[in-house]
Amino acid sequence: MRQIAALPYRTEGSAIDAPVRVLLVTSRGTGRWVIPKGNVASGLAPHVAAASEAEEEAGVVGAACPTPIGSYRYRKRRGNGASLMADVEVFPLAVTTELLKWKEQHQRERRWFTLADAADAVEEPDLRDLIRSFDAREFKAATRRATMLAAVAQKSRIPHMFGWFQRLLPKTGNFFELFEAHAVTITAAADALARLFQQNGGPTQDHIREIMEREHDADNIIREVLQTVRKTFLTPFDRSAITSLIGAMDDAVDEMQAAAAAVDLYEVTVFEPEMRDMAAIIVDAARLTCEAMPLLRDVAKNGARLHELTERLVRMEGHADDIHDAGIKRAFTEYGATDTLKFIVAREIYKHLERIVDALEDVANEIDGIVIDHA
């Protein structure tokens, strides 16, 4: 999903280094601070559309630069519950007029912020960086940020050639953060999968698309894990345990994507009760996986709780197997003799649902192995 946004700004004074302020508005749904944005209107240049959004949402008029300063990503909640990724191109808008009345003045609040305060007020990390780098002074300050070792080197007048020493220091990696990020992705994909299977005749494309996006997010995370494993001197667990755990987690998301792709390919719009039940199990199994990941930071302390969670995951996999068998039997009884193609399609979807649960059981087994080795 592509959107455009305006970053309304003004300078406080005429000096070359005069401070810059930007205008933020509250969102209509959650009341959080955002910049005016919207979809690209047909027939309008992107910067013109951004200026139009600023006038409607923030009540400001000015000169919109046709060259964007960058872009950021966020997830947009749709009315049907889907959360889709949106890429937003940001155009700076030099404000010349603040309107006393505008279209959405009773739906939003507007406020001028310093660059630092505006960056702290917004939630999207990429937008935060864009705002901070908008002023030349802020950009230069960001480029001058030094590591602790570099600061010591500067104070002690050690030449920068000794930067090689920093590269020789042992690295421990950020594996726990990556595990947790992947678990969050699994949970989000599972939620989208459940919404997909609850449609029964309703539109499915938004939910299918969200699952695909979540799978791409997961691919980026596992890629970083595998790269970090190669670069890291000290790892919290055995390297094979790390790669096996993240691999099992990624298999679950991959199968969610495969299930969504099968629904899309065969244009399935009505789902059997057993399919919906398996999707519900997947949601709860993903939630347990998400709960387990932070506990890995201290396996010795959390070993008992981790074992409880993995036991539940294994039991849920057994229950899902029973539901899977019942669903296949129902499909064969209803369609086997009269609509072979429909039975084949149903069997294909059940296969992917079963593989998702199997992958989450594999995650439980990997966690159990870590607990046995380290608790």
CSV table of C-alpha atoms in Angstrom, one decimal:
chain,number,residue,atom,x,y,z
A,1,MET,CA,0.0,0.0,0.0
A,2,ARG,CA,1.5,3.3,-1.1
A,3,GLN,CA,0.6,6.6,0.6
A,4,ILE,CA,1.9,10.1,0.7
A,5,ALA,CA,2.4,12.5,3.6
A,6,ALA,CA,3.3,16.1,4.2
A,7,LEU,CA,5.7,17.3,6.9
A,8,PRO,CA,4.5,20.8,7.6
A,9,TYR,CA,7.3,23.0,9.0
A,10,ARG,CA,8.2,26.6,9.7
A,11,THR,CA,11.3,28.3,10.9
A,12,GLU,CA,11.4,30.4,14.0
A,13,GLY,CA,13.2,33.6,12.8
A,14,SER,CA,15.2,34.5,9.7
A,15,ALA,CA,18.7,33.5,10.9
A,16,ILE,CA,20.5,30.8,8.9
A,17,ASP,CA,20.5,28.5,11.9
A,18,ALA,CA,17.0,29.4,13.1
A,19,PRO,CA,15.2,26.5,14.8
A,20,VAL,CA,12.7,24.5,12.9
A,21,ARG,CA,9.3,23.5,14.1
A,22,VAL,CA,7.0,20.9,12.6
A,23,LEU,CA,3.2,20.4,12.8
A,24,LEU,CA,1.7,17.1,14.0
A,25,VAL,CA,-1.9,16.1,14.1
A,26,THR,CA,-3.6,13.4,16.1
A,27,SER,CA,-5.0,10.3,14.3
A,28,ARG,CA,-8.8,9.9,14.4
A,29,GLY,CA,-8.7,6.3,15.6
A,30,THR,CA,-6.1,6.2,18.4
A,31,GLY,CA,-5.3,9.8,19.0
A,32,ARG,CA,-1.6,9.3,18.6
A,33,TRP,CA,0.6,12.0,17.0
A,34,VAL,CA,1.1,11.6,13.2
A,35,ILE,CA,1.8,13.7,10.2
A,36,PRO,CA,-0.9,14.5,7.6
A,37,LYS,CA,-1.1,11.6,5.2
A,38,GLY,CA,-3.4,9.7,2.9
A,39,ASN,CA,-3.7,7.7,-0.3
A,40,VAL,CA,-2.4,9.0,-3.6
A,41,ALA,CA,-5.3,10.6,-5.4
A,42,SER,CA,-5.6,9.8,-9.1
A,43,GLY,CA,-4.6,12.6,-11.4
A,44,LEU,CA,-2.6,14.5,-8.8
A,45,ALA,CA,1.1,14.7,-8.4
A,46,PRO,CA,2.2,13.1,-5.1
A,47,HIS,CA,3.4,16.4,-3.5
A,48,VAL,CA,0.2,18.1,-4.5
A,49,ALA,CA,-1.8,15.3,-2.9
A,50,ALA,CA,0.3,15.6,0.2
A,51,ALA,CA,-0.4,19.3,0.4
A,52,SER,CA,-4.1,18.6,0.0
A,53,GLU,CA,-4.0,16.2,3.0
A,54,ALA,CA,-2.2,18.8,5.1
A,55,GLU,CA,-4.9,21.3,4.3
A,56,GLU,CA,-7.7,18.9,5.1
A,57,GLU,CA,-6.2,17.3,8.3
A,58,ALA,CA,-4.1,20.1,9.7
A,59,GLY,CA,-5.5,23.2,8.3
A,60,VAL,CA,-2.3,24.5,6.8
A,61,VAL,CA,-1.4,25.8,3.4
A,62,GLY,CA,2.1,26.3,1.9
A,63,ALA,CA,4.7,25.3,-0.6
A,64,ALA,CA,5.0,21.5,-1.0
A,65,CYS,CA,8.4,20.4,-2.3
A,66,PRO,CA,8.1,17.9,-5.2
A,67,THR,CA,11.2,16.0,-4.0
A,68,PRO,CA,10.4,13.8,-1.0
A,69,ILE,CA,12.8,13.8,2.0
A,70,GLY,CA,12.3,10.0,2.4
A,71,SER,CA,9.8,7.5,3.4
A,72,TYR,CA,8.7,5.4,6.3
A,73,ARG,CA,6.6,2.3,6.9
A,74,TYR,CA,3.8,1.6,9.3
A,75,ARG,CA,0.9,-0.8,9.6
A,76,LYS,CA,-2.5,0.6,8.8
A,77,ARG,CA,-5.5,-1.0,10.5
A,78,ARG,CA,-8.4,-1.7,8.2
A,79,GLY,CA,-12.0,-1.8,9.2
A,80,ASN,CA,-12.1,-5.6,8.7
A,81,GLY,CA,-9.3,-6.1,11.2
A,82,ALA,CA,-6.4,-6.6,8.7
A,83,SER,CA,-3.2,-4.7,9.5
A,84,LEU,CA,-1.4,-4.0,6.2
A,85,MET,CA,2.0,-2.5,5.6
A,86,ALA,CA,1.9,1.0,4.1
A,87,ASP,CA,4.9,2.8,2.5
A,88,VAL,CA,4.6,6.5,3.0
A,89,GLU,CA,6.5,9.0,0.9
A,90,VAL,CA,7.1,12.3,2.9
A,91,PHE,CA,7.1,15.7,1.2
A,92,PRO,CA,8.2,18.8,3.1
A,93,LEU,CA,5.6,21.6,3.2
A,94,ALA,CA,6.7,25.1,4.1
A,95,VAL,CA,3.7,26.5,5.8
A,96,THR,CA,2.6,29.9,4.8
A,97,THR,CA,-0.9,30.0,6.2
A,98,GLU,CA,-2.7,28.5,9.2
A,99,LEU,CA,-6.4,28.3,8.5
A,100,LEU,CA,-8.9,29.1,11.3
A,101,LYS,CA,-11.4,26.6,9.9
A,102,TRP,CA,-10.6,23.4,8.0
A,103,LYS,CA,-12.3,20.1,7.1
A,104,GLU,CA,-11.2,17.9,10.0
A,105,GLN,CA,-10.7,20.5,12.8
A,106,HIS,CA,-13.3,18.8,15.0
A,107,GLN,CA,-11.8,15.3,14.5
A,108,ARG,CA,-8.1,16.0,15.2
A,109,GLU,CA,-5.8,18.2,17.3
A,110,ARG,CA,-2.9,20.0,15.8
A,111,ARG,CA,0.3,21.2,17.5
A,112,TRP,CA,3.7,22.6,16.7
A,113,PHE,CA,6.7,20.7,18.0
A,114,THR,CA,10.4,21.2,18.0
A,115,LEU,CA,12.1,18.6,15.9
A,116,ALA,CA,13.3,16.7,19.0
A,117,ASP,CA,9.9,16.7,20.6
A,118,ALA,CA,8.2,15.7,17.4
A,119,ALA,CA,10.5,12.8,17.0
A,120,ASP,CA,9.7,11.6,20.5
A,121,ALA,CA,6.0,12.1,19.9
A,122,VAL,CA,5.6,9.8,16.8
A,123,GLU,CA,5.7,6.0,17.1
A,124,GLU,CA,7.2,5.0,13.7
A,125,PRO,CA,11.0,4.6,14.0
A,126,ASP,CA,11.7,5.6,10.4
A,127,LEU,CA,9.5,8.7,10.7
A,128,ARG,CA,11.3,9.6,13.9
A,129,ASP,CA,14.6,9.5,12.1
A,130,LEU,CA,13.3,11.5,9.2
A,131,ILE,CA,12.1,14.2,11.5
A,132,ARG,CA,15.4,14.3,13.4
A,133,SER,CA,17.4,14.6,10.2
A,134,PHE,CA,15.2,17.3,8.7
A,135,ASP,CA,17.2,20.1,10.3
A,136,ALA,CA,20.8,20.3,9.1
A,137,ARG,CA,22.1,20.8,12.7
A,138,GLU,CA,20.3,17.6,13.8
A,139,PHE,CA,21.6,15.7,10.8
A,140,LYS,CA,25.2,16.7,11.5
A,141,ALA,CA,24.8,15.9,15.2
A,142,ALA,CA,23.6,12.4,14.3
A,143,THR,CA,26.6,11.9,11.9
A,144,ARG,CA,29.0,12.9,14.7
A,145,ARG,CA,27.7,10.5,17.3
A,146,ALA,CA,30.7,8.4,18.4
A,147,THR,CA,31.0,5.1,20.2
A,148,MET,CA,32.5,5.0,23.7
A,149,LEU,CA,35.8,3.6,22.3
A,150,ALA,CA,35.9,6.4,19.8
A,151,ALA,CA,35.2,9.0,22.4
A,152,VAL,CA,38.0,7.6,24.6
A,153,ALA,CA,40.3,7.6,21.6
A,154,GLN,CA,39.5,11.2,20.9
A,155,LYS,CA,40.1,12.3,24.5
A,156,SER,CA,43.4,10.4,24.7
A,157,ARG,CA,44.5,11.4,21.2
A,158,ILE,CA,44.8,7.8,20.1
A,159,PRO,CA,44.9,7.8,16.3
A,160,HIS,CA,41.7,6.3,14.6
A,161,MET,CA,43.9,3.6,13.0
A,162,PHE,CA,43.5,1.8,16.2
A,163,GLY,CA,39.8,1.3,15.5
A,164,TRP,CA,40.7,-2.3,14.5
A,165,PHE,CA,40.9,-3.0,18.2
A,166,GLN,CA,37.2,-2.4,18.5
A,167,ARG,CA,36.5,-5.0,15.8
A,168,LEU,CA,38.5,-7.6,17.7
A,169,LEU,CA,36.4,-7.3,20.9
A,170,PRO,CA,34.1,-10.3,21.5
A,171,LYS,CA,30.5,-9.8,20.2
A,172,THR,CA,27.5,-11.4,21.8
A,173,GLY,CA,24.8,-10.6,19.2
A,174,ASN,CA,21.2,-9.6,19.8
A,175,PHE,CA,19.7,-13.0,19.5
A,176,PHE,CA,17.0,-12.6,22.2
A,177,GLU,CA,15.7,-9.4,20.5
A,178,LEU,CA,15.5,-11.3,17.2
A,179,PHE,CA,13.8,-14.3,18.7
A,180,GLU,CA,11.2,-12.0,20.2
A,181,ALA,CA,10.7,-10.0,17.0
A,182,HIS,CA,10.2,-13.2,15.1
A,183,ALA,CA,7.7,-14.5,17.7
A,184,VAL,CA,5.7,-11.2,17.4
A,185,THR,CA,5.7,-11.8,13.6
A,186,ILE,CA,4.4,-15.3,14.0
A,187,THR,CA,1.6,-14.0,16.3
A,188,ALA,CA,0.6,-11.3,13.9
A,189,ALA,CA,0.5,-13.8,10.9
A,190,ALA,CA,-1.5,-16.3,13.0
A,191,ASP,CA,-4.1,-13.6,13.8
A,192,ALA,CA,-4.4,-12.7,10.1
A,193,LEU,CA,-4.8,-16.4,9.3
A,194,ALA,CA,-7.6,-16.7,11.8
A,195,ARG,CA,-9.4,-13.7,10.3
A,196,LEU,CA,-9.0,-15.2,6.9
A,197,PHE,CA,-10.6,-18.5,7.9
A,198,GLN,CA,-13.4,-16.7,9.6
A,199,GLN,CA,-14.6,-14.9,6.5
A,200,ASN,CA,-16.9,-17.6,5.0
A,201,GLY,CA,-17.9,-15.7,1.9
A,202,GLY,CA,-16.4,-12.4,2.8
A,203,PRO,CA,-13.4,-10.7,1.2
A,204,THR,CA,-10.1,-12.4,1.8
A,205,GLN,CA,-7.5,-10.4,-0.1
A,206,ASP,CA,-6.5,-8.1,2.7
A,207,HIS,CA,-5.8,-11.0,5.1
A,208,ILE,CA,-3.9,-12.9,2.5
A,209,ARG,CA,-1.8,-9.9,1.8
A,210,GLU,CA,-1.0,-9.3,5.4
A,211,ILE,CA,0.1,-12.9,5.9
A,212,MET,CA,2.5,-12.5,2.9
A,213,GLU,CA,3.9,-9.3,4.4
A,214,ARG,CA,4.4,-10.9,7.7
A,215,GLU,CA,6.3,-13.8,6.1
A,216,HIS,CA,8.6,-11.3,4.4
A,217,ASP,CA,9.2,-9.6,7.8
A,218,ALA,CA,10.1,-13.1,9.2
A,219,ASP,CA,12.5,-13.7,6.3
A,220,ASN,CA,14.4,-10.5,7.1
A,221,ILE,CA,14.7,-11.5,10.8
A,222,ILE,CA,15.9,-15.1,10.1
A,223,ARG,CA,18.4,-13.7,7.6
A,224,GLU,CA,19.8,-11.4,10.3
A,225,VAL,CA,19.9,-14.2,12.8
A,226,LEU,CA,22.0,-16.4,10.4
A,227,GLN,CA,24.3,-13.6,9.7
A,228,THR,CA,24.7,-12.7,13.3
A,229,VAL,CA,25.5,-16.4,14.2
A,230,ARG,CA,28.4,-16.3,11.7
A,231,LYS,CA,29.8,-13.0,13.1
A,232,THR,CA,29.3,-13.5,16.8
A,233,PHE,CA,32.1,-14.6,19.1
A,234,LEU,CA,30.0,-15.5,22.1
A,235,THR,CA,26.5,-16.9,21.7
A,236,PRO,CA,23.9,-17.5,24.5
A,237,PHE,CA,23.3,-21.1,23.3
A,238,ASP,CA,24.9,-23.6,21.0
A,239,ARG,CA,25.0,-22.2,17.5
A,240,SER,CA,23.1,-25.2,16.2
A,241,ALA,CA,20.4,-24.6,18.8
A,242,ILE,CA,20.0,-21.0,17.7
A,243,THR,CA,19.7,-21.9,14.0
A,244,SER,CA,17.3,-24.8,14.7
A,245,LEU,CA,15.0,-22.7,16.9
A,246,ILE,CA,14.8,-19.8,14.4
A,247,GLY,CA,14.4,-22.2,11.6
A,248,ALA,CA,11.4,-23.9,13.2
A,249,MET,CA,9.8,-20.6,13.9
A,250,ASP,CA,10.3,-19.5,10.3
A,251,ASP,CA,8.8,-22.8,9.0
A,252,ALA,CA,5.6,-21.9,10.9
A,253,VAL,CA,5.4,-18.6,9.1
A,254,ASP,CA,6.3,-20.1,5.7
A,255,GLU,CA,3.4,-22.6,6.1
A,256,MET,CA,1.0,-19.8,7.0
A,257,GLN,CA,2.0,-18.2,3.7
A,258,ALA,CA,1.6,-21.4,1.9
A,259,ALA,CA,-1.9,-21.8,3.4
A,260,ALA,CA,-2.9,-18.3,2.4
A,261,ALA,CA,-1.4,-18.9,-1.1
A,262,ALA,CA,-3.5,-22.0,-1.5
A,263,VAL,CA,-6.7,-20.1,-0.5
A,264,ASP,CA,-5.8,-17.5,-3.0
A,265,LEU,CA,-4.9,-19.9,-5.8
A,266,TYR,CA,-8.0,-22.0,-5.5
A,267,GLU,CA,-10.3,-19.0,-4.7
A,268,VAL,CA,-11.6,-20.6,-1.5
A,269,THR,CA,-14.2,-18.4,0.2
A,270,VAL,CA,-16.0,-20.9,2.5
A,271,PHE,CA,-14.1,-22.7,5.2
A,272,GLU,CA,-15.0,-25.8,7.1
A,273,PRO,CA,-15.4,-25.7,10.9
A,274,GLU,CA,-12.4,-27.9,11.4
A,275,MET,CA,-10.3,-25.5,9.4
A,276,ARG,CA,-11.4,-22.6,11.6
A,277,ASP,CA,-10.7,-24.7,14.7
A,278,MET,CA,-7.2,-25.5,13.5
A,279,ALA,CA,-6.6,-21.8,12.8
A,280,ALA,CA,-7.7,-21.0,16.4
A,281,ILE,CA,-5.2,-23.5,17.7
A,282,ILE,CA,-2.5,-21.9,15.7
A,283,VAL,CA,-3.3,-18.5,17.2
A,284,ASP,CA,-3.0,-19.8,20.7
A,285,ALA,CA,0.1,-21.8,19.9
A,286,ALA,CA,1.7,-18.6,18.5
A,287,ARG,CA,0.7,-16.7,21.6
A,288,LEU,CA,2.5,-19.3,23.8
A,289,THR,CA,5.5,-19.1,21.5
A,290,CYS,CA,5.5,-15.4,22.0
A,291,GLU,CA,5.3,-15.8,25.8
A,292,ALA,CA,8.2,-18.3,25.8
A,293,MET,CA,10.8,-16.2,23.9
A,294,PRO,CA,11.5,-13.6,26.6
A,295,LEU,CA,11.9,-16.4,29.1
A,296,LEU,CA,14.9,-17.7,27.2
A,297,ARG,CA,16.9,-14.7,28.5
A,298,ASP,CA,17.2,-16.6,31.8
A,299,VAL,CA,16.7,-20.3,31.2
A,300,ALA,CA,17.9,-21.4,34.6
A,301,LYS,CA,15.3,-19.2,36.3
A,302,ASN,CA,12.5,-19.8,33.9
A,303,GLY,CA,13.0,-23.5,33.1
A,304,ALA,CA,9.9,-24.7,34.8
A,305,ARG,CA,7.6,-22.2,33.1
A,306,LEU,CA,9.2,-22.9,29.7
A,307,HIS,CA,8.6,-26.6,30.2
A,308,GLU,CA,4.9,-25.9,31.0
A,309,LEU,CA,4.5,-23.9,27.8
A,310,THR,CA,6.2,-26.5,25.7
A,311,GLU,CA,4.0,-29.2,27.2
A,312,ARG,CA,0.9,-27.2,26.2
A,313,LEU,CA,2.2,-26.7,22.7
A,314,VAL,CA,2.8,-30.5,22.3
A,315,ARG,CA,-0.8,-31.2,23.6
A,316,MET,CA,-2.2,-28.7,21.2
A,317,GLU,CA,-0.4,-30.3,18.3
A,318,GLY,CA,-2.1,-33.7,19.3
A,319,HIS,CA,-5.5,-32.0,19.4
A,320,ALA,CA,-4.9,-30.4,16.0
A,321,ASP,CA,-4.1,-33.8,14.6
A,322,ASP,CA,-7.4,-35.1,15.7
A,323,ILE,CA,-9.2,-32.1,14.2
A,324,HIS,CA,-7.2,-32.5,11.0
A,325,ASP,CA,-8.3,-36.1,10.7
A,326,ALA,CA,-11.9,-35.3,11.4
A,327,GLY,CA,-11.8,-32.5,8.8
A,328,ILE,CA,-10.3,-34.8,6.1
A,329,LYS,CA,-12.9,-37.4,6.8
A,330,ARG,CA,-15.7,-34.9,6.6
A,331,ALA,CA,-14.4,-33.5,3.3
A,332,PHE,CA,-14.1,-37.1,1.8
A,333,THR,CA,-17.6,-38.0,2.9
A,334,GLU,CA,-19.1,-34.8,1.5
A,335,TYR,CA,-17.1,-34.4,-1.7
A,336,GLY,CA,-15.1,-37.5,-2.3
A,337,ALA,CA,-17.7,-39.1,-4.7
A,338,THR,CA,-19.3,-36.0,-6.1
A,339,ASP,CA,-16.7,-33.2,-6.3
A,340,THR,CA,-13.2,-34.7,-6.3
A,341,LEU,CA,-11.5,-31.3,-7.0
A,342,LYS,CA,-13.1,-29.7,-4.0
A,343,PHE,CA,-11.9,-32.6,-1.8
A,344,ILE,CA,-8.3,-32.2,-3.2
A,345,VAL,CA,-8.4,-28.4,-2.5
A,346,ALA,CA,-9.7,-29.0,1.1
A,347,ARG,CA,-7.0,-31.7,1.7
A,348,GLU,CA,-4.3,-29.2,0.4
A,349,ILE,CA,-5.4,-26.5,2.9
A,350,TYR,CA,-5.6,-29.0,5.8
A,351,LYS,CA,-2.1,-30.1,4.9
A,352,HIS,CA,-0.7,-26.6,5.4
A,353,LEU,CA,-2.6,-26.1,8.6
A,354,GLU,CA,-1.2,-29.3,10.0
A,355,ARG,CA,2.3,-28.3,9.0
A,356,ILE,CA,1.9,-25.0,10.8
A,357,VAL,CA,1.1,-26.7,14.0
A,358,ASP,CA,3.9,-29.2,13.5
A,359,ALA,CA,6.3,-26.4,13.0
A,360,LEU,CA,5.2,-24.8,16.3
A,361,GLU,CA,5.6,-28.2,18.0
A,362,ASP,CA,9.1,-28.2,16.6
A,363,VAL,CA,9.7,-24.8,18.2
A,364,ALA,CA,8.5,-26.4,21.5
A,365,ASN,CA,11.0,-29.2,21.1
A,366,GLU,CA,13.9,-26.8,20.4
A,367,ILE,CA,13.0,-24.8,23.5
A,368,ASP,CA,12.9,-28.0,25.5
A,369,GLY,CA,16.4,-28.9,24.3
A,370,ILE,CA,17.7,-25.5,25.3
A,371,VAL,CA,16.1,-25.9,28.8
A,372,ILE,CA,17.7,-29.4,29.2
A,373,ASP,CA,21.1,-28.1,28.3
A,374,HIS,CA,21.0,-24.9,30.3
A,375,ALA,CA,18.6,-25.2,33.2
